[in-house]
Amino acid sequence: MQDRDPLNNPPRYHEFRLVLDPLDDATFDDAADRIGERCDDISLTREAGVTYAEVDRRAMSFEAAVETAVKDMVVEGLCVRRVAPDPLVSLADIARRTGRTKEGVRLLTIGSRGPGGFPAPILNHRGGQRYWSWPEVAAWFRAAELADVEPDPVEGMVHAFNAALILAKMPRSRALALIRAVDPRASSSRARPGAAPPS
């Protein structure tokens, strides 16, 4: 693998999670050992019954990092359900990223300030701590013109990978039909009736 691209930009570390199919205890322990021996930048974890591959991979791009990590999982016989970079943020995180106070953000979340419609939290801990999806929050701030928040540069790529993972689990004919339904380019290049399907 090349260490640098043609523009001499160095590779960087990309952190994300892969959500895996559930594993029983014995399979989890065995897979964790094998992954640990094979990849020093991936570790298997469990949270609330969900199995994750925690990845911190050095690569030229986020796309390359995810692609190679998914391949590593497949080689080890593990099934990846989706890519999940950690987009969860607390009130304090939102305040820091938007240059506001924690109290100011709290008032936005309950509609006492701003235009309303703040995204609902997606995780509530028993201790009262709430977490929001950062892509949703960032989009809300941009739409409300309340903060110059940059869009998440990997959000679109994550959606693309997750769509591909879903399609990969479908029968090929069904996957192609769905692609043609949403992509006019695919529909226009559809094979003639009776023609052999593309290889």
PDB file of C-alpha atoms in Angstrom:
ATOM      1  CA  MET A   1       0.000   0.000   0.000  1.00  0.00           C
ATOM      2  CA  GLN A   2       1.285   3.471  -0.865  1.00  0.00           C
ATOM      3  CA  ASP A   3       2.201   5.723   2.032  1.00  0.00           C
ATOM      4  CA  ARG A   4       1.487   8.898   0.081  1.00  0.00           C
ATOM      5  CA  ASP A   5      -0.754   9.962  -2.770  1.00  0.00           C
ATOM      6  CA  PRO A   6       0.479  11.696  -5.957  1.00  0.00           C
ATOM      7  CA  LEU A   7      -0.045  15.093  -4.299  1.00  0.00           C
ATOM      8  CA  ASN A   8       2.204  14.071  -1.398  1.00  0.00           C
ATOM      9  CA  ASN A   9      -0.612  14.267   1.120  1.00  0.00           C
ATOM     10  CA  PRO A  10       0.235  11.939   4.018  1.00  0.00           C
ATOM     11  CA  PRO A  11      -2.237   9.291   5.176  1.00  0.00           C
ATOM     12  CA  ARG A  12      -4.147  10.030   8.355  1.00  0.00           C
ATOM     13  CA  TYR A  13      -5.970   8.048  11.008  1.00  0.00           C
ATOM     14  CA  HIS A  14      -9.704   7.467  10.603  1.00  0.00           C
ATOM     15  CA  GLU A  15     -11.804   6.348  13.562  1.00  0.00           C
ATOM     16  CA  PHE A  16     -15.136   4.614  13.089  1.00  0.00           C
ATOM     17  CA  ARG A  17     -17.190   1.622  14.149  1.00  0.00           C
ATOM     18  CA  LEU A  18     -18.461  -1.341  12.204  1.00  0.00           C
ATOM     19  CA  VAL A  19     -21.668  -2.846  13.565  1.00  0.00           C
ATOM     20  CA  LEU A  20     -21.469  -6.632  13.251  1.00  0.00           C
ATOM     21  CA  ASP A  21     -23.985  -9.449  13.314  1.00  0.00           C
ATOM     22  CA  PRO A  22     -24.558 -10.747  16.871  1.00  0.00           C
ATOM     23  CA  LEU A  23     -22.017 -13.262  18.171  1.00  0.00           C
ATOM     24  CA  ASP A  24     -22.357 -15.734  21.018  1.00  0.00           C
ATOM     25  CA  ASP A  25     -19.770 -15.591  23.793  1.00  0.00           C
ATOM     26  CA  ALA A  26     -17.501 -18.306  22.425  1.00  0.00           C
ATOM     27  CA  THR A  27     -17.565 -16.937  18.883  1.00  0.00           C
ATOM     28  CA  PHE A  28     -16.970 -13.398  20.127  1.00  0.00           C
ATOM     29  CA  ASP A  29     -13.917 -14.418  22.164  1.00  0.00           C
ATOM     30  CA  ASP A  30     -12.461 -16.409  19.284  1.00  0.00           C
ATOM     31  CA  ALA A  31     -13.105 -13.636  16.759  1.00  0.00           C
ATOM     32  CA  ALA A  32     -11.630 -11.005  19.084  1.00  0.00           C
ATOM     33  CA  ASP A  33      -8.432 -13.039  19.404  1.00  0.00           C
ATOM     34  CA  ARG A  34      -8.137 -13.582  15.655  1.00  0.00           C
ATOM     35  CA  ILE A  35      -8.819  -9.950  14.829  1.00  0.00           C
ATOM     36  CA  GLY A  36      -6.322  -8.825  17.460  1.00  0.00           C
ATOM     37  CA  GLU A  37      -3.619 -11.005  15.943  1.00  0.00           C
ATOM     38  CA  ARG A  38      -4.379  -9.955  12.386  1.00  0.00           C
ATOM     39  CA  CYS A  39      -5.119  -6.245  12.778  1.00  0.00           C
ATOM     40  CA  ASP A  40      -3.544  -4.069  15.451  1.00  0.00           C
ATOM     41  CA  ASP A  41      -5.939  -1.221  14.612  1.00  0.00           C
ATOM     42  CA  ILE A  42      -9.204  -3.130  15.162  1.00  0.00           C
ATOM     43  CA  SER A  43     -10.724  -4.385  18.397  1.00  0.00           C
ATOM     44  CA  LEU A  44     -14.054  -6.089  18.992  1.00  0.00           C
ATOM     45  CA  THR A  45     -16.326  -4.711  21.700  1.00  0.00           C
ATOM     46  CA  ARG A  46     -19.848  -5.223  22.995  1.00  0.00           C
ATOM     47  CA  GLU A  47     -22.328  -2.648  24.218  1.00  0.00           C
ATOM     48  CA  ALA A  48     -25.882  -3.508  25.267  1.00  0.00           C
ATOM     49  CA  GLY A  49     -25.720  -6.761  23.331  1.00  0.00           C
ATOM     50  CA  VAL A  50     -24.439  -5.147  20.123  1.00  0.00           C
ATOM     51  CA  THR A  51     -21.090  -6.258  18.699  1.00  0.00           C
ATOM     52  CA  TYR A  52     -18.803  -3.602  17.242  1.00  0.00           C
ATOM     53  CA  ALA A  53     -15.446  -3.511  15.526  1.00  0.00           C
ATOM     54  CA  GLU A  54     -13.683  -0.388  16.785  1.00  0.00           C
ATOM     55  CA  VAL A  55     -11.368   0.807  14.022  1.00  0.00           C
ATOM     56  CA  ASP A  56      -8.561   3.373  14.094  1.00  0.00           C
ATOM     57  CA  ARG A  57      -7.039   2.890  10.651  1.00  0.00           C
ATOM     58  CA  ARG A  58      -4.316   4.849   8.880  1.00  0.00           C
ATOM     59  CA  ALA A  59      -5.270   5.350   5.242  1.00  0.00           C
ATOM     60  CA  MET A  60      -5.262   7.896   2.455  1.00  0.00           C
ATOM     61  CA  SER A  61      -9.010   8.455   2.802  1.00  0.00           C
ATOM     62  CA  PHE A  62     -11.990   7.571   4.959  1.00  0.00           C
ATOM     63  CA  GLU A  63     -13.327   5.514   2.063  1.00  0.00           C
ATOM     64  CA  ALA A  64     -10.132   3.450   1.856  1.00  0.00           C
ATOM     65  CA  ALA A  65     -10.082   2.939   5.623  1.00  0.00           C
ATOM     66  CA  VAL A  66     -13.655   1.627   5.718  1.00  0.00           C
ATOM     67  CA  GLU A  67     -13.253  -0.519   2.612  1.00  0.00           C
ATOM     68  CA  THR A  68     -10.171  -2.312   3.920  1.00  0.00           C
ATOM     69  CA  ALA A  69     -11.656  -2.756   7.408  1.00  0.00           C
ATOM     70  CA  VAL A  70     -14.828  -4.309   5.982  1.00  0.00           C
ATOM     71  CA  LYS A  71     -12.673  -6.677   3.915  1.00  0.00           C
ATOM     72  CA  ASP A  72     -10.774  -7.663   7.069  1.00  0.00           C
ATOM     73  CA  MET A  73     -14.060  -8.545   8.752  1.00  0.00           C
ATOM     74  CA  VAL A  74     -15.195 -10.612   5.768  1.00  0.00           C
ATOM     75  CA  VAL A  75     -11.890 -12.498   5.699  1.00  0.00           C
ATOM     76  CA  GLU A  76     -12.489 -13.467   9.334  1.00  0.00           C
ATOM     77  CA  GLY A  77     -16.007 -14.658   8.558  1.00  0.00           C
ATOM     78  CA  LEU A  78     -17.759 -11.734  10.262  1.00  0.00           C
ATOM     79  CA  CYS A  79     -20.774 -10.002   8.749  1.00  0.00           C
ATOM     80  CA  VAL A  80     -20.821  -6.194   8.778  1.00  0.00           C
ATOM     81  CA  ARG A  81     -24.250  -4.635   9.164  1.00  0.00           C
ATOM     82  CA  ARG A  82     -23.333  -0.984   8.898  1.00  0.00           C
ATOM     83  CA  VAL A  83     -20.683   1.657   9.364  1.00  0.00           C
ATOM     84  CA  ALA A  84     -21.132   3.817  12.430  1.00  0.00           C
ATOM     85  CA  PRO A  85     -18.672   6.616  13.054  1.00  0.00           C
ATOM     86  CA  ASP A  86     -19.460   7.944  16.505  1.00  0.00           C
ATOM     87  CA  PRO A  87     -21.643  10.991  15.767  1.00  0.00           C
ATOM     88  CA  LEU A  88     -23.183  11.222  19.233  1.00  0.00           C
ATOM     89  CA  VAL A  89     -22.766  14.522  21.040  1.00  0.00           C
ATOM     90  CA  SER A  90     -23.845  15.813  24.435  1.00  0.00           C
ATOM     91  CA  LEU A  91     -25.036  19.316  25.277  1.00  0.00           C
ATOM     92  CA  ALA A  92     -21.466  20.201  26.216  1.00  0.00           C
ATOM     93  CA  ASP A  93     -20.153  18.854  22.900  1.00  0.00           C
ATOM     94  CA  ILE A  94     -22.711  20.853  20.919  1.00  0.00           C
ATOM     95  CA  ALA A  95     -21.902  23.987  22.886  1.00  0.00           C
ATOM     96  CA  ARG A  96     -18.184  23.597  22.207  1.00  0.00           C
ATOM     97  CA  ARG A  97     -18.639  22.920  18.490  1.00  0.00           C
ATOM     98  CA  THR A  98     -21.028  25.822  17.943  1.00  0.00           C
ATOM     99  CA  GLY A  99     -19.405  28.389  20.214  1.00  0.00           C
ATOM    100  CA  ARG A 100     -22.357  28.611  22.582  1.00  0.00           C
ATOM    101  CA  THR A 101     -22.923  28.018  26.262  1.00  0.00           C
ATOM    102  CA  LYS A 102     -24.323  24.726  27.477  1.00  0.00           C
ATOM    103  CA  GLU A 103     -27.384  26.544  28.834  1.00  0.00           C
ATOM    104  CA  GLY A 104     -27.892  28.304  25.519  1.00  0.00           C
ATOM    105  CA  VAL A 105     -27.888  24.982  23.697  1.00  0.00           C
ATOM    106  CA  ARG A 106     -30.288  23.502  26.253  1.00  0.00           C
ATOM    107  CA  LEU A 107     -32.745  26.321  25.554  1.00  0.00           C
ATOM    108  CA  LEU A 108     -32.476  25.633  21.825  1.00  0.00           C
ATOM    109  CA  THR A 109     -33.242  21.953  22.379  1.00  0.00           C
ATOM    110  CA  ILE A 110     -36.494  22.719  24.215  1.00  0.00           C
ATOM    111  CA  GLY A 111     -37.578  25.475  21.827  1.00  0.00           C
ATOM    112  CA  SER A 112     -37.228  28.392  24.254  1.00  0.00           C
ATOM    113  CA  ARG A 113     -34.740  29.943  21.835  1.00  0.00           C
ATOM    114  CA  GLY A 114     -34.302  29.756  18.115  1.00  0.00           C
ATOM    115  CA  PRO A 115     -36.785  28.703  15.433  1.00  0.00           C
ATOM    116  CA  GLY A 116     -37.732  25.427  17.119  1.00  0.00           C
ATOM    117  CA  GLY A 117     -37.612  21.978  15.630  1.00  0.00           C
ATOM    118  CA  PHE A 118     -34.309  21.029  17.232  1.00  0.00           C
ATOM    119  CA  PRO A 119     -33.501  17.349  16.519  1.00  0.00           C
ATOM    120  CA  ALA A 120     -34.657  14.925  19.177  1.00  0.00           C
ATOM    121  CA  PRO A 121     -31.968  13.112  21.183  1.00  0.00           C
ATOM    122  CA  ILE A 122     -31.322   9.587  19.972  1.00  0.00           C
ATOM    123  CA  LEU A 123     -29.950   8.240  23.244  1.00  0.00           C
ATOM    124  CA  ASN A 124     -31.057   8.864  26.827  1.00  0.00           C
ATOM    125  CA  HIS A 125     -28.956   7.453  29.644  1.00  0.00           C
ATOM    126  CA  ARG A 126     -30.541   6.545  32.951  1.00  0.00           C
ATOM    127  CA  GLY A 127     -28.542   9.254  34.680  1.00  0.00           C
ATOM    128  CA  GLY A 128     -30.275  11.893  32.597  1.00  0.00           C
ATOM    129  CA  GLN A 129     -27.485  12.402  30.072  1.00  0.00           C
ATOM    130  CA  ARG A 130     -28.806  12.848  26.554  1.00  0.00           C
ATOM    131  CA  TYR A 131     -27.004  12.448  23.247  1.00  0.00           C
ATOM    132  CA  TRP A 132     -27.817  13.777  19.791  1.00  0.00           C
ATOM    133  CA  SER A 133     -26.727  12.863  16.288  1.00  0.00           C
ATOM    134  CA  TRP A 134     -24.092  15.414  15.318  1.00  0.00           C
ATOM    135  CA  PRO A 135     -24.954  15.311  11.578  1.00  0.00           C
ATOM    136  CA  GLU A 136     -28.594  16.105  12.445  1.00  0.00           C
ATOM    137  CA  VAL A 137     -27.606  18.872  14.845  1.00  0.00           C
ATOM    138  CA  ALA A 138     -25.098  20.387  12.417  1.00  0.00           C
ATOM    139  CA  ALA A 139     -27.707  20.398   9.637  1.00  0.00           C
ATOM    140  CA  TRP A 140     -30.196  22.127  11.964  1.00  0.00           C
ATOM    141  CA  PHE A 141     -27.711  24.866  12.885  1.00  0.00           C
ATOM    142  CA  ARG A 142     -26.869  25.443   9.223  1.00  0.00           C
ATOM    143  CA  ALA A 143     -30.535  25.621   8.211  1.00  0.00           C
ATOM    144  CA  ALA A 144     -31.332  27.979  11.098  1.00  0.00           C
ATOM    145  CA  GLU A 145     -28.240  30.082  10.280  1.00  0.00           C
ATOM    146  CA  LEU A 146     -27.307  30.105  13.949  1.00  0.00           C
ATOM    147  CA  ALA A 147     -23.754  28.816  13.553  1.00  0.00           C
ATOM    148  CA  ASP A 148     -21.279  28.383  10.725  1.00  0.00           C
ATOM    149  CA  VAL A 149     -20.963  24.650  11.257  1.00  0.00           C
ATOM    150  CA  GLU A 150     -19.170  22.686   8.586  1.00  0.00           C
ATOM    151  CA  PRO A 151     -21.010  19.639   7.252  1.00  0.00           C
ATOM    152  CA  ASP A 152     -19.659  16.275   8.286  1.00  0.00           C
ATOM    153  CA  PRO A 153     -17.180  15.357   5.502  1.00  0.00           C
ATOM    154  CA  VAL A 154     -17.742  11.616   5.908  1.00  0.00           C
ATOM    155  CA  GLU A 155     -21.517  11.597   6.384  1.00  0.00           C
ATOM    156  CA  GLY A 156     -22.305  11.029   2.716  1.00  0.00           C
ATOM    157  CA  MET A 157     -19.698   8.295   2.433  1.00  0.00           C
ATOM    158  CA  VAL A 158     -21.122   6.506   5.474  1.00  0.00           C
ATOM    159  CA  HIS A 159     -24.594   6.553   3.921  1.00  0.00           C
ATOM    160  CA  ALA A 160     -23.155   5.164   0.669  1.00  0.00           C
ATOM    161  CA  PHE A 161     -21.331   2.338   2.439  1.00  0.00           C
ATOM    162  CA  ASN A 162     -24.416   1.442   4.465  1.00  0.00           C
ATOM    163  CA  ALA A 163     -26.589   1.397   1.353  1.00  0.00           C
ATOM    164  CA  ALA A 164     -24.043  -0.857  -0.344  1.00  0.00           C
ATOM    165  CA  LEU A 165     -23.997  -3.218   2.649  1.00  0.00           C
ATOM    166  CA  ILE A 166     -27.780  -3.510   2.531  1.00  0.00           C
ATOM    167  CA  LEU A 167     -27.803  -4.138  -1.217  1.00  0.00           C
ATOM    168  CA  ALA A 168     -25.050  -6.734  -0.896  1.00  0.00           C
ATOM    169  CA  LYS A 169     -27.303  -8.886   1.302  1.00  0.00           C
ATOM    170  CA  MET A 170     -30.165  -8.855  -1.220  1.00  0.00           C
ATOM    171  CA  PRO A 171     -30.697 -11.134  -4.209  1.00  0.00           C
ATOM    172  CA  ARG A 172     -28.815  -9.588  -7.099  1.00  0.00           C
ATOM    173  CA  SER A 173     -31.926  -9.059  -9.227  1.00  0.00           C
ATOM    174  CA  ARG A 174     -33.666  -7.229  -6.383  1.00  0.00           C
ATOM    175  CA  ALA A 175     -30.630  -5.046  -5.704  1.00  0.00           C
ATOM    176  CA  LEU A 176     -30.353  -4.096  -9.380  1.00  0.00           C
ATOM    177  CA  ALA A 177     -34.068  -3.305  -9.511  1.00  0.00           C
ATOM    178  CA  LEU A 178     -33.745  -0.936  -6.562  1.00  0.00           C
ATOM    179  CA  ILE A 179     -30.736   0.811  -8.096  1.00  0.00           C
ATOM    180  CA  ARG A 180     -32.590   1.259 -11.382  1.00  0.00           C
ATOM    181  CA  ALA A 181     -35.610   2.629  -9.528  1.00  0.00           C
ATOM    182  CA  VAL A 182     -33.620   5.479  -7.996  1.00  0.00           C
ATOM    183  CA  ASP A 183     -30.901   6.061 -10.603  1.00  0.00           C
ATOM    184  CA  PRO A 184     -32.035   7.167 -14.090  1.00  0.00           C
ATOM    185  CA  ARG A 185     -28.589   6.354 -15.470  1.00  0.00           C
ATOM    186  CA  ALA A 186     -28.979   2.719 -14.465  1.00  0.00           C
ATOM    187  CA  SER A 187     -32.492   2.601 -15.917  1.00  0.00           C
ATOM    188  CA  SER A 188     -31.376   4.010 -19.256  1.00  0.00           C
ATOM    189  CA  SER A 189     -28.645   1.392 -19.566  1.00  0.00           C
ATOM    190  CA  ARG A 190     -30.913  -1.516 -18.632  1.00  0.00           C
ATOM    191  CA  ALA A 191     -30.352  -4.637 -20.672  1.00  0.00           C
ATOM    192  CA  ARG A 192     -32.874  -5.444 -23.426  1.00  0.00           C
ATOM    193  CA  PRO A 193     -35.502  -8.113 -22.635  1.00  0.00           C
ATOM    194  CA  GLY A 194     -34.023 -11.528 -23.181  1.00  0.00           C
ATOM    195  CA  ALA A 195     -30.459 -10.282 -22.946  1.00  0.00           C
ATOM    196  CA  ALA A 196     -28.074 -11.972 -20.575  1.00  0.00           C
ATOM    197  CA  PRO A 197     -27.703 -10.160 -17.229  1.00  0.00           C
ATOM    198  CA  PRO A 198     -24.444  -8.279 -16.681  1.00  0.00           C
ATOM    199  CA  SER A 199     -21.687 -10.289 -15.061  1.00  0.00           C
TER     200      SER A 199
END
